[in-house]
Amino acid sequence: LRVKPILADKGVSLRSHWAEESLKAGSVAGDPFLLEVAVGHILQNALEATSEGDTVTIEAWTEIDRTACPIFYIRVRDTRTGIEEERVRQLWTPFFTTKDGHEGLGLNMAQRFVEMHGGFLQLGSEMGKGTEVAIALPAHSKTGPDYD
């Protein structure tokens, strides 16, 4: 994914936030290429949906769930107009697209790649506020159990 040309052409700002301390808690096992493709499709959709003056934010952090297992999260948000509820349901359908020159497989592939790694992908959109896509992936603790 070539982000810089899209940002420069459109006048869109990209903000990123990596929760450094929480990211040290765990790591995701899996195919880095497939996960990069999944995040790339989501980020590309956000960038293509925006226009001059809009912002796309990408965040990553790790949380410990109620079973004491680390979960790695990635969230991509845009500040564009949002997506109508009916269209949100259609986005998961392979080959559904509203863009010329696109195949309509990006979000579907992203979801499949995330699920192949035991995770899930959620999309939420609010008209007038923007769209958010969140990925949650099981992580492995970087520290061993404490038996003291």
Short mmCIF file of N, CA and C in Angstrom, two decimals:
data_model
loop_
_atom_site.label_atom_id
_atom_site.label_comp_id
_atom_site.label_asym_id
_atom_site.label_seq_id
_atom_site.Cartn_x
_atom_site.Cartn_y
_atom_site.Cartn_z
N LEU A 1 0.86 -1.19 0.00
CA LEU A 1 0.00 0.00 0.00
C LEU A 1 0.89 1.23 0.00
N ARG A 2 0.62 2.09 -0.93
CA ARG A 2 1.39 3.33 -1.02
C ARG A 2 0.54 4.45 -0.41
N VAL A 3 0.79 4.71 0.86
CA VAL A 3 -0.01 5.67 1.60
C VAL A 3 0.37 7.11 1.27
N LYS A 4 1.65 7.40 1.19
CA LYS A 4 2.09 8.78 1.00
C LYS A 4 1.52 9.44 -0.25
N PRO A 5 1.50 8.74 -1.41
CA PRO A 5 0.90 9.41 -2.58
C PRO A 5 -0.58 9.73 -2.39
N ILE A 6 -1.32 8.85 -1.74
CA ILE A 6 -2.74 9.09 -1.51
C ILE A 6 -2.90 10.30 -0.59
N LEU A 7 -2.10 10.35 0.48
CA LEU A 7 -2.17 11.48 1.41
C LEU A 7 -1.84 12.79 0.71
N ALA A 8 -0.78 12.77 -0.08
CA ALA A 8 -0.36 14.00 -0.76
C ALA A 8 -1.38 14.46 -1.79
N ASP A 9 -1.92 13.52 -2.56
CA ASP A 9 -2.90 13.87 -3.60
C ASP A 9 -4.19 14.43 -3.01
N LYS A 10 -4.60 13.90 -1.88
CA LYS A 10 -5.90 14.26 -1.33
C LYS A 10 -5.86 15.33 -0.24
N GLY A 11 -4.70 15.60 0.32
CA GLY A 11 -4.63 16.56 1.42
C GLY A 11 -5.24 16.01 2.69
N VAL A 12 -5.08 14.70 2.90
CA VAL A 12 -5.62 14.02 4.08
C VAL A 12 -4.50 13.83 5.08
N SER A 13 -4.79 14.01 6.36
CA SER A 13 -3.77 13.77 7.37
C SER A 13 -3.93 12.37 7.96
N LEU A 14 -2.80 11.77 8.27
CA LEU A 14 -2.77 10.44 8.87
C LEU A 14 -2.17 10.57 10.26
N ARG A 15 -2.94 10.13 11.24
CA ARG A 15 -2.46 10.13 12.62
C ARG A 15 -2.28 8.69 13.05
N SER A 16 -1.23 8.43 13.79
CA SER A 16 -1.03 7.08 14.31
C SER A 16 -0.72 7.16 15.80
N HIS A 17 -1.19 6.17 16.51
CA HIS A 17 -0.93 6.08 17.94
C HIS A 17 -0.64 4.62 18.27
N TRP A 18 0.56 4.38 18.75
CA TRP A 18 0.97 3.04 19.15
C TRP A 18 1.16 3.07 20.65
N ALA A 19 0.37 2.33 21.38
CA ALA A 19 0.48 2.26 22.84
C ALA A 19 1.70 1.39 23.17
N GLU A 20 2.87 2.03 23.16
CA GLU A 20 4.15 1.31 23.25
C GLU A 20 4.21 0.35 24.44
N GLU A 21 3.85 0.81 25.61
CA GLU A 21 3.95 -0.04 26.79
C GLU A 21 3.03 -1.26 26.70
N SER A 22 1.81 -1.05 26.25
CA SER A 22 0.89 -2.18 26.18
C SER A 22 1.28 -3.14 25.06
N LEU A 23 1.90 -2.63 23.99
CA LEU A 23 2.32 -3.51 22.90
C LEU A 23 3.44 -4.45 23.31
N LYS A 24 4.15 -4.12 24.37
CA LYS A 24 5.21 -5.00 24.86
C LYS A 24 4.65 -6.23 25.57
N ALA A 25 3.36 -6.21 25.89
CA ALA A 25 2.77 -7.30 26.66
C ALA A 25 2.58 -8.58 25.86
N GLY A 26 2.49 -8.48 24.56
CA GLY A 26 2.24 -9.70 23.79
C GLY A 26 2.61 -9.52 22.33
N SER A 27 2.62 -10.63 21.62
CA SER A 27 2.89 -10.60 20.20
C SER A 27 1.91 -11.53 19.49
N VAL A 28 1.64 -11.24 18.23
CA VAL A 28 0.72 -12.04 17.44
C VAL A 28 1.53 -13.06 16.63
N ALA A 29 1.12 -14.31 16.72
CA ALA A 29 1.75 -15.34 15.90
C ALA A 29 0.93 -15.48 14.63
N GLY A 30 1.59 -15.53 13.51
CA GLY A 30 0.86 -15.69 12.26
C GLY A 30 1.68 -15.22 11.09
N ASP A 31 1.03 -15.11 9.97
CA ASP A 31 1.67 -14.71 8.74
C ASP A 31 1.68 -13.19 8.65
N PRO A 32 2.84 -12.56 8.82
CA PRO A 32 2.87 -11.10 8.80
C PRO A 32 2.42 -10.51 7.47
N PHE A 33 2.66 -11.21 6.38
CA PHE A 33 2.24 -10.71 5.07
C PHE A 33 0.71 -10.61 4.99
N LEU A 34 0.01 -11.68 5.41
CA LEU A 34 -1.45 -11.68 5.34
C LEU A 34 -2.04 -10.61 6.26
N LEU A 35 -1.46 -10.44 7.44
CA LEU A 35 -1.97 -9.43 8.36
C LEU A 35 -1.69 -8.03 7.83
N GLU A 36 -0.55 -7.84 7.19
CA GLU A 36 -0.25 -6.55 6.58
C GLU A 36 -1.21 -6.25 5.43
N VAL A 37 -1.53 -7.26 4.65
CA VAL A 37 -2.50 -7.08 3.56
C VAL A 37 -3.86 -6.70 4.14
N ALA A 38 -4.27 -7.38 5.20
CA ALA A 38 -5.58 -7.09 5.82
C ALA A 38 -5.64 -5.63 6.29
N VAL A 39 -4.64 -5.20 7.03
CA VAL A 39 -4.61 -3.81 7.52
C VAL A 39 -4.50 -2.84 6.35
N GLY A 40 -3.73 -3.21 5.33
CA GLY A 40 -3.57 -2.36 4.15
C GLY A 40 -4.87 -2.11 3.43
N HIS A 41 -5.69 -3.15 3.28
CA HIS A 41 -6.99 -2.97 2.62
C HIS A 41 -7.89 -2.03 3.42
N ILE A 42 -7.88 -2.19 4.72
CA ILE A 42 -8.71 -1.35 5.58
C ILE A 42 -8.23 0.10 5.52
N LEU A 43 -6.92 0.29 5.61
CA LEU A 43 -6.36 1.63 5.56
C LEU A 43 -6.61 2.28 4.20
N GLN A 44 -6.47 1.52 3.14
CA GLN A 44 -6.73 2.04 1.79
C GLN A 44 -8.19 2.48 1.66
N ASN A 45 -9.11 1.68 2.16
CA ASN A 45 -10.53 2.06 2.10
C ASN A 45 -10.76 3.37 2.84
N ALA A 46 -10.16 3.52 4.00
CA ALA A 46 -10.33 4.75 4.77
C ALA A 46 -9.77 5.95 4.02
N LEU A 47 -8.59 5.77 3.46
CA LEU A 47 -7.96 6.88 2.72
C LEU A 47 -8.75 7.25 1.48
N GLU A 48 -9.28 6.25 0.78
CA GLU A 48 -10.05 6.53 -0.43
C GLU A 48 -11.40 7.17 -0.12
N ALA A 49 -11.91 6.96 1.08
CA ALA A 49 -13.22 7.51 1.45
C ALA A 49 -13.11 8.96 1.92
N THR A 50 -11.91 9.43 2.13
CA THR A 50 -11.73 10.77 2.68
C THR A 50 -11.45 11.79 1.58
N SER A 51 -11.53 13.03 1.98
CA SER A 51 -11.19 14.12 1.06
C SER A 51 -10.37 15.16 1.82
N GLU A 52 -9.98 16.20 1.13
CA GLU A 52 -9.10 17.20 1.69
C GLU A 52 -9.60 17.70 3.05
N GLY A 53 -8.68 17.73 4.00
CA GLY A 53 -9.01 18.21 5.34
C GLY A 53 -9.45 17.11 6.29
N ASP A 54 -9.76 15.93 5.78
CA ASP A 54 -10.17 14.81 6.64
C ASP A 54 -8.95 14.19 7.31
N THR A 55 -9.21 13.38 8.31
CA THR A 55 -8.15 12.70 9.05
C THR A 55 -8.44 11.21 9.11
N VAL A 56 -7.40 10.41 8.92
CA VAL A 56 -7.47 8.96 9.14
C VAL A 56 -6.54 8.67 10.31
N THR A 57 -7.04 7.90 11.27
CA THR A 57 -6.26 7.55 12.45
C THR A 57 -6.10 6.04 12.51
N ILE A 58 -4.89 5.59 12.78
CA ILE A 58 -4.63 4.17 13.00
C ILE A 58 -4.00 4.03 14.38
N GLU A 59 -4.56 3.11 15.16
CA GLU A 59 -4.09 2.90 16.53
C GLU A 59 -3.83 1.41 16.74
N ALA A 60 -2.91 1.12 17.64
CA ALA A 60 -2.64 -0.27 18.01
C ALA A 60 -2.33 -0.34 19.50
N TRP A 61 -2.84 -1.38 20.15
CA TRP A 61 -2.59 -1.57 21.56
C TRP A 61 -2.90 -3.03 21.92
N THR A 62 -2.48 -3.42 23.09
CA THR A 62 -2.75 -4.76 23.61
C THR A 62 -3.48 -4.62 24.94
N GLU A 63 -4.48 -5.46 25.14
CA GLU A 63 -5.19 -5.52 26.42
C GLU A 63 -5.20 -6.96 26.89
N ILE A 64 -5.32 -7.12 28.19
CA ILE A 64 -5.45 -8.46 28.76
C ILE A 64 -6.94 -8.70 28.98
N ASP A 65 -7.48 -9.79 28.41
CA ASP A 65 -8.92 -10.05 28.55
C ASP A 65 -9.21 -10.74 29.89
N ARG A 66 -10.46 -11.08 30.12
CA ARG A 66 -10.88 -11.63 31.41
C ARG A 66 -10.28 -13.01 31.69
N THR A 67 -9.74 -13.67 30.67
CA THR A 67 -9.09 -14.97 30.89
C THR A 67 -7.57 -14.81 31.00
N ALA A 68 -7.11 -13.58 31.16
CA ALA A 68 -5.70 -13.23 31.32
C ALA A 68 -4.89 -13.48 30.05
N CYS A 69 -5.55 -13.50 28.90
CA CYS A 69 -4.86 -13.65 27.62
C CYS A 69 -4.75 -12.29 26.95
N PRO A 70 -3.59 -11.98 26.40
CA PRO A 70 -3.45 -10.69 25.71
C PRO A 70 -4.18 -10.71 24.36
N ILE A 71 -4.83 -9.60 24.05
CA ILE A 71 -5.51 -9.39 22.77
C ILE A 71 -4.88 -8.17 22.12
N PHE A 72 -4.46 -8.32 20.87
CA PHE A 72 -3.85 -7.24 20.11
C PHE A 72 -4.93 -6.56 19.29
N TYR A 73 -5.05 -5.24 19.39
CA TYR A 73 -6.07 -4.48 18.69
C TYR A 73 -5.44 -3.51 17.70
N ILE A 74 -6.09 -3.38 16.56
CA ILE A 74 -5.76 -2.35 15.57
C ILE A 74 -7.07 -1.67 15.21
N ARG A 75 -7.08 -0.35 15.22
CA ARG A 75 -8.30 0.38 14.85
C ARG A 75 -7.94 1.44 13.82
N VAL A 76 -8.73 1.50 12.75
CA VAL A 76 -8.59 2.51 11.71
C VAL A 76 -9.88 3.31 11.68
N ARG A 77 -9.76 4.64 11.81
CA ARG A 77 -10.94 5.52 11.79
C ARG A 77 -10.74 6.62 10.78
N ASP A 78 -11.84 7.01 10.14
CA ASP A 78 -11.80 8.20 9.29
C ASP A 78 -12.86 9.17 9.74
N THR A 79 -12.71 10.42 9.32
CA THR A 79 -13.63 11.47 9.74
C THR A 79 -14.52 11.92 8.59
N ARG A 80 -14.76 11.02 7.65
CA ARG A 80 -15.58 11.36 6.50
C ARG A 80 -17.06 11.29 6.86
N THR A 81 -17.89 11.12 5.89
CA THR A 81 -19.34 11.22 6.08
C THR A 81 -19.98 9.98 6.69
N GLY A 82 -19.30 8.86 6.70
CA GLY A 82 -19.90 7.63 7.19
C GLY A 82 -20.55 6.84 6.06
N ILE A 83 -21.06 5.68 6.40
CA ILE A 83 -21.67 4.78 5.42
C ILE A 83 -23.09 4.46 5.88
N GLU A 84 -24.04 4.48 4.94
CA GLU A 84 -25.42 4.15 5.29
C GLU A 84 -25.50 2.72 5.80
N GLU A 85 -26.43 2.47 6.72
CA GLU A 85 -26.59 1.17 7.35
C GLU A 85 -26.77 0.04 6.33
N GLU A 86 -27.60 0.27 5.33
CA GLU A 86 -27.83 -0.76 4.31
C GLU A 86 -26.54 -1.10 3.56
N ARG A 87 -25.76 -0.09 3.26
CA ARG A 87 -24.50 -0.32 2.54
C ARG A 87 -23.49 -1.04 3.42
N VAL A 88 -23.48 -0.78 4.72
CA VAL A 88 -22.56 -1.46 5.63
C VAL A 88 -22.77 -2.97 5.54
N ARG A 89 -24.02 -3.41 5.50
CA ARG A 89 -24.30 -4.85 5.38
C ARG A 89 -23.77 -5.41 4.06
N GLN A 90 -23.83 -4.63 3.00
CA GLN A 90 -23.36 -5.09 1.69
C GLN A 90 -21.85 -5.17 1.59
N LEU A 91 -21.14 -4.42 2.42
CA LEU A 91 -19.69 -4.37 2.34
C LEU A 91 -19.02 -5.73 2.53
N TRP A 92 -19.67 -6.62 3.24
CA TRP A 92 -19.09 -7.94 3.52
C TRP A 92 -19.28 -8.91 2.36
N THR A 93 -20.07 -8.52 1.38
CA THR A 93 -20.36 -9.39 0.24
C THR A 93 -19.20 -9.33 -0.77
N PRO A 94 -18.63 -10.50 -1.11
CA PRO A 94 -17.56 -10.48 -2.12
C PRO A 94 -18.06 -9.85 -3.42
N PHE A 95 -17.21 -9.05 -4.03
CA PHE A 95 -17.42 -8.38 -5.31
C PHE A 95 -18.38 -7.19 -5.23
N PHE A 96 -18.85 -6.83 -4.02
CA PHE A 96 -19.65 -5.62 -3.89
C PHE A 96 -18.69 -4.43 -3.82
N THR A 97 -18.89 -3.46 -4.68
CA THR A 97 -18.08 -2.25 -4.65
C THR A 97 -18.88 -1.06 -5.16
N THR A 98 -18.49 0.09 -4.69
CA THR A 98 -19.07 1.33 -5.19
C THR A 98 -18.01 2.13 -5.93
N LYS A 99 -16.82 1.55 -6.09
CA LYS A 99 -15.70 2.27 -6.68
C LYS A 99 -15.34 1.69 -8.05
N ASP A 100 -15.18 2.56 -9.01
CA ASP A 100 -14.73 2.13 -10.34
C ASP A 100 -13.30 1.59 -10.23
N GLY A 101 -13.05 0.51 -10.95
CA GLY A 101 -11.71 -0.06 -10.98
C GLY A 101 -11.35 -0.91 -9.78
N HIS A 102 -12.31 -1.19 -8.93
CA HIS A 102 -12.08 -2.04 -7.75
C HIS A 102 -12.87 -3.33 -7.90
N GLU A 103 -12.36 -4.40 -7.29
CA GLU A 103 -13.02 -5.69 -7.39
C GLU A 103 -14.03 -5.95 -6.28
N GLY A 104 -13.96 -5.20 -5.20
CA GLY A 104 -14.88 -5.44 -4.10
C GLY A 104 -14.48 -6.62 -3.23
N LEU A 105 -13.18 -6.88 -3.15
CA LEU A 105 -12.71 -8.02 -2.35
C LEU A 105 -11.88 -7.61 -1.14
N GLY A 106 -11.49 -6.36 -1.04
CA GLY A 106 -10.56 -5.94 0.01
C GLY A 106 -11.04 -6.21 1.42
N LEU A 107 -12.23 -5.77 1.75
CA LEU A 107 -12.74 -5.95 3.11
C LEU A 107 -13.02 -7.42 3.39
N ASN A 108 -13.54 -8.13 2.40
CA ASN A 108 -13.80 -9.55 2.55
C ASN A 108 -12.50 -10.32 2.79
N MET A 109 -11.46 -9.99 2.03
CA MET A 109 -10.16 -10.64 2.23
C MET A 109 -9.60 -10.29 3.60
N ALA A 110 -9.70 -9.05 4.00
CA ALA A 110 -9.19 -8.63 5.30
C ALA A 110 -9.86 -9.44 6.41
N GLN A 111 -11.18 -9.57 6.32
CA GLN A 111 -11.91 -10.33 7.32
C GLN A 111 -11.44 -11.79 7.34
N ARG A 112 -11.28 -12.40 6.18
CA ARG A 112 -10.84 -13.80 6.12
C ARG A 112 -9.44 -13.97 6.69
N PHE A 113 -8.53 -13.05 6.37
CA PHE A 113 -7.15 -13.16 6.87
C PHE A 113 -7.12 -13.02 8.39
N VAL A 114 -7.91 -12.10 8.93
CA VAL A 114 -7.97 -11.91 10.38
C VAL A 114 -8.56 -13.16 11.04
N GLU A 115 -9.63 -13.70 10.48
CA GLU A 115 -10.24 -14.91 11.04
C GLU A 115 -9.31 -16.11 10.96
N MET A 116 -8.48 -16.19 9.91
CA MET A 116 -7.50 -17.27 9.79
C MET A 116 -6.51 -17.24 10.96
N HIS A 117 -6.34 -16.09 11.57
CA HIS A 117 -5.43 -15.93 12.70
C HIS A 117 -6.17 -15.98 14.04
N GLY A 118 -7.43 -16.41 14.01
CA GLY A 118 -8.20 -16.54 15.25
C GLY A 118 -8.78 -15.24 15.76
N GLY A 119 -8.78 -14.21 14.93
CA GLY A 119 -9.29 -12.92 15.35
C GLY A 119 -10.62 -12.58 14.74
N PHE A 120 -11.04 -11.36 14.93
CA PHE A 120 -12.28 -10.89 14.31
C PHE A 120 -12.13 -9.44 13.89
N LEU A 121 -12.98 -9.04 12.98
CA LEU A 121 -12.98 -7.69 12.43
C LEU A 121 -14.38 -7.13 12.60
N GLN A 122 -14.48 -5.89 13.06
CA GLN A 122 -15.77 -5.21 13.21
C GLN A 122 -15.73 -3.88 12.49
N LEU A 123 -16.86 -3.51 11.91
CA LEU A 123 -16.97 -2.23 11.22
C LEU A 123 -18.17 -1.49 11.77
N GLY A 124 -17.96 -0.25 12.12
CA GLY A 124 -19.04 0.60 12.57
C GLY A 124 -18.96 1.92 11.84
N SER A 125 -20.11 2.49 11.53
CA SER A 125 -20.13 3.74 10.81
C SER A 125 -21.31 4.58 11.28
N GLU A 126 -21.07 5.87 11.39
CA GLU A 126 -22.13 6.79 11.79
C GLU A 126 -22.16 7.93 10.77
N MET A 127 -23.32 8.12 10.19
CA MET A 127 -23.48 9.17 9.19
C MET A 127 -23.09 10.52 9.80
N GLY A 128 -22.29 11.25 9.06
CA GLY A 128 -21.85 12.56 9.50
C GLY A 128 -20.63 12.54 10.41
N LYS A 129 -20.19 11.36 10.85
CA LYS A 129 -19.05 11.28 11.77
C LYS A 129 -17.90 10.45 11.23
N GLY A 130 -18.18 9.42 10.44
CA GLY A 130 -17.10 8.62 9.89
C GLY A 130 -17.28 7.13 10.14
N THR A 131 -16.24 6.40 9.81
CA THR A 131 -16.27 4.94 9.87
C THR A 131 -15.06 4.46 10.67
N GLU A 132 -15.28 3.36 11.40
CA GLU A 132 -14.23 2.77 12.21
C GLU A 132 -14.20 1.27 11.95
N VAL A 133 -13.01 0.74 11.71
CA VAL A 133 -12.83 -0.70 11.55
C VAL A 133 -11.85 -1.14 12.63
N ALA A 134 -12.23 -2.15 13.39
CA ALA A 134 -11.39 -2.65 14.48
C ALA A 134 -11.05 -4.12 14.23
N ILE A 135 -9.81 -4.45 14.47
CA ILE A 135 -9.32 -5.81 14.38
C ILE A 135 -8.89 -6.24 15.77
N ALA A 136 -9.26 -7.44 16.18
CA ALA A 136 -8.79 -8.01 17.43
C ALA A 136 -8.15 -9.36 17.11
N LEU A 137 -6.94 -9.56 17.58
CA LEU A 137 -6.20 -10.79 17.33
C LEU A 137 -5.68 -11.36 18.64
N PRO A 138 -5.77 -12.68 18.81
CA PRO A 138 -5.18 -13.26 20.01
C PRO A 138 -3.67 -13.09 19.98
N ALA A 139 -3.11 -12.74 21.11
CA ALA A 139 -1.67 -12.54 21.21
C ALA A 139 -1.10 -13.55 22.20
N HIS A 140 0.18 -13.70 22.15
CA HIS A 140 0.88 -14.57 23.08
C HIS A 140 1.67 -13.69 24.03
N SER A 141 1.59 -14.01 25.31
CA SER A 141 2.29 -13.22 26.30
C SER A 141 3.79 -13.29 26.06
N LYS A 142 4.45 -12.14 26.19
CA LYS A 142 5.90 -12.11 26.03
C LYS A 142 6.60 -12.46 27.33
N THR A 143 5.85 -12.53 28.40
CA THR A 143 6.43 -12.92 29.68
C THR A 143 5.81 -14.24 30.10
N GLY A 144 6.56 -15.02 30.77
CA GLY A 144 6.06 -16.32 31.21
C GLY A 144 5.13 -16.17 32.40
N PRO A 145 4.50 -17.25 32.80
CA PRO A 145 3.60 -17.19 33.97
C PRO A 145 4.38 -16.92 35.25
N ASP A 146 3.72 -16.28 36.18
CA ASP A 146 4.33 -15.97 37.47
C ASP A 146 3.88 -17.03 38.46
N TYR A 147 4.81 -17.89 38.88
CA TYR A 147 4.47 -19.00 39.78
C TYR A 147 4.82 -18.71 41.23
N ASP A 148 5.16 -17.48 41.55
CA ASP A 148 5.54 -17.15 42.94
C ASP A 148 4.37 -17.22 43.86
#
